[in-house]
């Protein structure tokens, strides 16, 4: 957008950036990954939503595309996230509830029916069974004539944070990380427009961690994937440019801004100095931000609009590449359409009214913000040193050791309990909860009541697929999955592609993998 | 009476397979007092059918997971295992978080009876309660009865060591074998499981352990009456690796005790230890009461502390006249 | 029950999701109030809860659920405990609309704790459930 002059509300012209170097776009990218940040391109206002059956979601996708969107964001239901078919006993009451149910390639086909997969970018929030869902997506695309190399999108595929925070794991850590690296190897070789991992601190923070823990654990996980992929034979610059990050934006404004700035600096330095990356794109940490769901209160929910707006502002001041703003009623129920619109409007106010997008890293040079950035970096480095020692010089081994000993979970539980006690003792004020409570009890929860029909329908569809497929081909493909899984250096993706293409179900594939890999039970740290 | 049933009725129900009755009897023993004595009276002649296995080791060694895998296997083979899982109480509040069941889901499904127990702080309480609880489980027909404790405190180690077979669980890395040595676990072990043996340095851990056993052989630190050098089994509790071998080693140990007639000796020792800890407890209570009385009635005024103690001891133990 | 014995409470989470932050905070609150918490954790079923209550001779059960299944699952747990001959109060934690509270009480649920309930309310909720139940 060269040529356009940016002016304040009162007409004062402003430069793209202020201060001395290193400037935004310059190593170590503390101030941002682009020289003029949002002047050339605003952040992506990516709104994520979960709903009902594959057809429902498909309708919503098409509406979105008609109104000019190009990115599709897919939320899966709990049974899918846990690698179970809709008729599994665990699935009872959860089918289609928090997202869409995908049991077979047929569901994936319905989900993207009539959509040109070569022309959109698809984000899939899935971890434990991520490579299986990726395989389904590829099969759907190729059956509709779109070759895999043209597919663009992002797989969350960040299994380490599941052991630390979100607890949606299927297998023990080591074979799970092997699945992550298999997806990295596969996409690096065959799907150059695909981001194979979105390293996510969001869930670590939601589980109750501090900002410093979110920063440190997330980047440690990122380094662990880099080590795992390099150990699997990839060169760092072949895949690192396609790693992305996903952070939380919580309510302590300057701490959050410092966290985002520190994240970029640490990543750039470590990738260059420790992992030998030379491609500039490998050094630039790009991230998506979501406001802190855990900070939303059920009391006086309208107040959440202010919280969300301030958290969104911190994300923008921290230089995020995309942003999701929570709806203010989410502490009570699934968001209403109106609440979701207000959340999006808050981003638009920040983007188009406040002027903060005119200047890159507008807080850079503030004594407090620079100190906070340094301080969070220092605290993160302490964690890296601890993990490095645990792992005998390997962050990957250190992360494994700290997962197995329950260290991450214990650190997060301590932080979470400390916070609760502070709120409880009144040492920390939460508006509407322990102070300014007039009007706090007026509102009551309205829950979305989901009928049994979705579940019954989905189970019928699954049954129909099971009855119409070639069972011998399914059995043969599953035994190949088992034998490839038992061979640690074999990439599982080809076997997974074959299995899902002959209509093996998600649950069947996961069960076969459990037979080889085992399951995982965390060491209880409460 | 407990609820609407007598202790005798509860014992009969427990022996008839009613788990709720077993659980209630365990509660009575754990709470101590007169009902606990009644339970002891009703069960002490019904025991010695179960193989009592102590499992201990450093924190994080995977004791629960291994105990679960072992008992699941035995249950699948038609045995009726029970587990008494002991975790520490908070010294500040007396509360506790007992998390062993989390790792024992499969064992529960296989029919293993699991009871979680907190140490409850009070001096010697654990040493008093656990033998009685083992007796309840034994009398109710469970076999084996596994007592699992964290091998950090002396009491915890002693409680697990009061068993027919003592299994010490260690892991590669982090100096588990050295820790176990310091905690006195080496001396009490009949069997070692080197758990998490899929980790790269597992062979080193096994070597460390062998070395330390060599040393303790030389210095004669092994517990008297132990037939031979402990067996070492490599396990991966999370996948079940080595668990069959471990089950075999546990059975073999019992067989070895039986054939060498050490089993009766051990069980006699165990009874003696329990008598001893109960006697200690009674004496402590009596001495506290005597001291309290002496300070209330003023009989100790002007007397040297040593003389008062001597006089009270003579009285408690039925010696010379304690009045002045 | 002798007066100085701690309350034994079984804590479990129903549902497939992995959100155990609230349950862990509650576990610590109850421990710090001197109770013995038998922690079952995530993804429990009616059967695992009944087994635990029976074998642990628990005084009370706390069930956390995030999804809106309380009207089905709450009564199901109460009935399953009764079927097993276990007379133990059930307290539910989660987002429960006011209009559902009476239905849960009618079904035999002893108490409901909303999200973010302060520590003293959590402790009192469990103590009251035990005290008013009795055995």
mmCIF file of N, CA and C in Angstrom, chain B residues 278-317:
data_model
loop_
_atom_site.group_PDB
_atom_site.id
_atom_site.type_symbol
_atom_site.label_atom_id
_atom_site.label_comp_id
_atom_site.label_asym_id
_atom_site.label_seq_id
_atom_site.Cartn_x
_atom_site.Cartn_y
_atom_site.Cartn_z
ATOM 1 N N UNK B 278 1.807 -52.493 68.064
ATOM 2 C CA UNK B 278 0.619 -52.273 68.886
ATOM 3 C C UNK B 278 1.004 -52.028 70.347
ATOM 4 N N UNK B 279 1.982 -52.784 70.811
ATOM 5 C CA UNK B 279 2.442 -52.598 72.181
ATOM 6 C C UNK B 279 3.046 -51.209 72.355
ATOM 7 N N UNK B 280 3.888 -50.811 71.388
ATOM 8 C CA UNK B 280 4.464 -49.463 71.428
ATOM 9 C C UNK B 280 3.359 -48.428 71.553
ATOM 10 N N UNK B 281 2.335 -48.638 70.742
ATOM 11 C CA UNK B 281 1.238 -47.683 70.716
ATOM 12 C C UNK B 281 0.539 -47.625 72.074
ATOM 13 N N UNK B 282 0.264 -48.794 72.644
ATOM 14 C CA UNK B 282 -0.405 -48.846 73.954
ATOM 15 C C UNK B 282 0.458 -48.200 75.036
ATOM 16 N N UNK B 283 1.737 -48.505 74.990
ATOM 17 C CA UNK B 283 2.640 -47.942 75.997
ATOM 18 C C UNK B 283 2.717 -46.429 75.870
ATOM 19 N N UNK B 284 2.768 -45.969 74.627
ATOM 20 C CA UNK B 284 2.824 -44.521 74.411
ATOM 21 C C UNK B 284 1.581 -43.859 74.984
ATOM 22 N N UNK B 285 0.451 -44.447 74.701
ATOM 23 C CA UNK B 285 -0.801 -43.884 75.210
ATOM 24 C C UNK B 285 -0.803 -43.889 76.746
ATOM 25 N N UNK B 286 -0.386 -45.031 77.314
ATOM 26 C CA UNK B 286 -0.382 -45.151 78.770
ATOM 27 C C UNK B 286 0.594 -44.169 79.395
ATOM 28 N N UNK B 287 1.731 -44.007 78.754
ATOM 29 C CA UNK B 287 2.726 -43.120 79.360
ATOM 30 C C UNK B 287 2.269 -41.672 79.261
ATOM 31 N N UNK B 288 1.627 -41.324 78.141
ATOM 32 C CA UNK B 288 1.099 -39.963 78.031
ATOM 33 C C UNK B 288 0.050 -39.710 79.112
ATOM 34 N N UNK B 289 -0.818 -40.709 79.324
ATOM 35 C CA UNK B 289 -1.859 -40.551 80.332
ATOM 36 C C UNK B 289 -1.251 -40.430 81.731
ATOM 37 N N UNK B 290 -0.232 -41.246 82.009
ATOM 38 C CA UNK B 290 0.395 -41.216 83.327
ATOM 39 C C UNK B 290 1.061 -39.870 83.592
ATOM 40 N N UNK B 291 1.748 -39.367 82.563
ATOM 41 C CA UNK B 291 2.422 -38.071 82.722
ATOM 42 C C UNK B 291 1.394 -36.979 82.954
ATOM 43 N N UNK B 292 0.320 -37.029 82.202
ATOM 44 C CA UNK B 292 -0.723 -36.020 82.360
ATOM 45 C C UNK B 292 -1.298 -36.070 83.771
ATOM 46 N N UNK B 293 -1.543 -37.287 84.251
ATOM 47 C CA UNK B 293 -2.105 -37.454 85.588
ATOM 48 C C UNK B 293 -1.148 -36.926 86.649
ATOM 49 N N UNK B 294 0.138 -37.277 86.482
ATOM 50 C CA UNK B 294 1.140 -36.859 87.473
ATOM 51 C C UNK B 294 1.234 -35.343 87.555
ATOM 52 N N UNK B 295 1.074 -34.658 86.401
ATOM 53 C CA UNK B 295 1.204 -33.206 86.467
ATOM 54 C C UNK B 295 -0.078 -32.591 87.036
ATOM 55 N N UNK B 296 -1.213 -33.298 86.898
ATOM 56 C CA UNK B 296 -2.462 -32.773 87.449
ATOM 57 C C UNK B 296 -2.515 -32.985 88.961
ATOM 58 N N UNK B 297 -2.165 -34.198 89.394
ATOM 59 C CA UNK B 297 -2.333 -34.485 90.834
ATOM 60 C C UNK B 297 -1.179 -33.959 91.693
ATOM 61 N N UNK B 298 -0.155 -33.387 91.055
ATOM 62 C CA UNK B 298 0.920 -32.754 91.808
ATOM 63 C C UNK B 298 1.889 -33.721 92.445
ATOM 64 N N UNK B 299 1.770 -35.024 92.145
ATOM 65 C CA UNK B 299 2.641 -35.999 92.783
ATOM 66 C C UNK B 299 4.087 -35.838 92.354
ATOM 67 N N UNK B 300 4.296 -35.156 91.196
ATOM 68 C CA UNK B 300 5.662 -35.001 90.719
ATOM 69 C C UNK B 300 6.324 -33.730 91.236
ATOM 70 N N UNK B 301 5.571 -32.903 91.974
ATOM 71 C CA UNK B 301 6.137 -31.638 92.455
ATOM 72 C C UNK B 301 7.366 -31.894 93.314
ATOM 73 N N UNK B 302 8.429 -31.186 92.995
ATOM 74 C CA UNK B 302 9.641 -31.297 93.804
ATOM 75 C C UNK B 302 10.439 -32.554 93.554
ATOM 76 N N UNK B 303 10.014 -33.353 92.601
ATOM 77 C CA UNK B 303 10.719 -34.595 92.314
ATOM 78 C C UNK B 303 11.563 -34.399 91.051
ATOM 79 N N UNK B 304 12.725 -35.040 90.959
ATOM 80 C CA UNK B 304 13.549 -34.951 89.741
ATOM 81 C C UNK B 304 12.817 -35.667 88.615
ATOM 82 N N UNK B 305 12.868 -35.111 87.366
ATOM 83 C CA UNK B 305 12.139 -35.725 86.248
ATOM 84 C C UNK B 305 12.472 -37.206 86.088
ATOM 85 N N UNK B 306 13.740 -37.551 86.224
ATOM 86 C CA UNK B 306 14.133 -38.946 86.067
ATOM 87 C C UNK B 306 13.448 -39.844 87.091
ATOM 88 N N UNK B 307 13.339 -39.330 88.287
ATOM 89 C CA UNK B 307 12.713 -40.120 89.353
ATOM 90 C C UNK B 307 11.231 -40.320 89.086
ATOM 91 N N UNK B 308 10.569 -39.245 88.603
ATOM 92 C CA UNK B 308 9.149 -39.364 88.263
ATOM 93 C C UNK B 308 8.961 -40.426 87.199
ATOM 94 N N UNK B 309 9.814 -40.357 86.156
ATOM 95 C CA UNK B 309 9.689 -41.302 85.054
ATOM 96 C C UNK B 309 9.846 -42.720 85.563
ATOM 97 N N UNK B 310 10.819 -42.922 86.416
ATOM 98 C CA UNK B 310 11.097 -44.255 86.961
ATOM 99 C C UNK B 310 9.881 -44.762 87.749
ATOM 100 N N UNK B 311 9.344 -43.874 88.560
ATOM 101 C CA UNK B 311 8.216 -44.246 89.403
ATOM 102 C C UNK B 311 7.002 -44.605 88.533
ATOM 103 N N UNK B 312 6.744 -43.760 87.500
ATOM 104 C CA UNK B 312 5.587 -44.021 86.634
ATOM 105 C C UNK B 312 5.782 -45.314 85.847
ATOM 106 N N UNK B 313 7.028 -45.551 85.414
ATOM 107 C CA UNK B 313 7.306 -46.773 84.651
ATOM 108 C C UNK B 313 7.048 -47.995 85.516
ATOM 109 N N UNK B 314 7.544 -47.921 86.747
ATOM 110 C CA UNK B 314 7.329 -49.041 87.669
ATOM 111 C C UNK B 314 5.838 -49.315 87.833
ATOM 112 N N UNK B 315 5.079 -48.213 87.930
ATOM 113 C CA UNK B 315 3.640 -48.355 88.097
ATOM 114 C C UNK B 315 3.003 -49.002 86.863
ATOM 115 N N UNK B 316 3.372 -48.436 85.670
ATOM 116 C CA UNK B 316 2.755 -48.924 84.438
ATOM 117 C C UNK B 316 3.066 -50.384 84.203
ATOM 118 N N UNK B 317 4.292 -50.762 84.541
ATOM 119 C CA UNK B 317 4.720 -52.118 84.266
ATOM 120 C C UNK B 317 4.472 -53.039 85.461
#
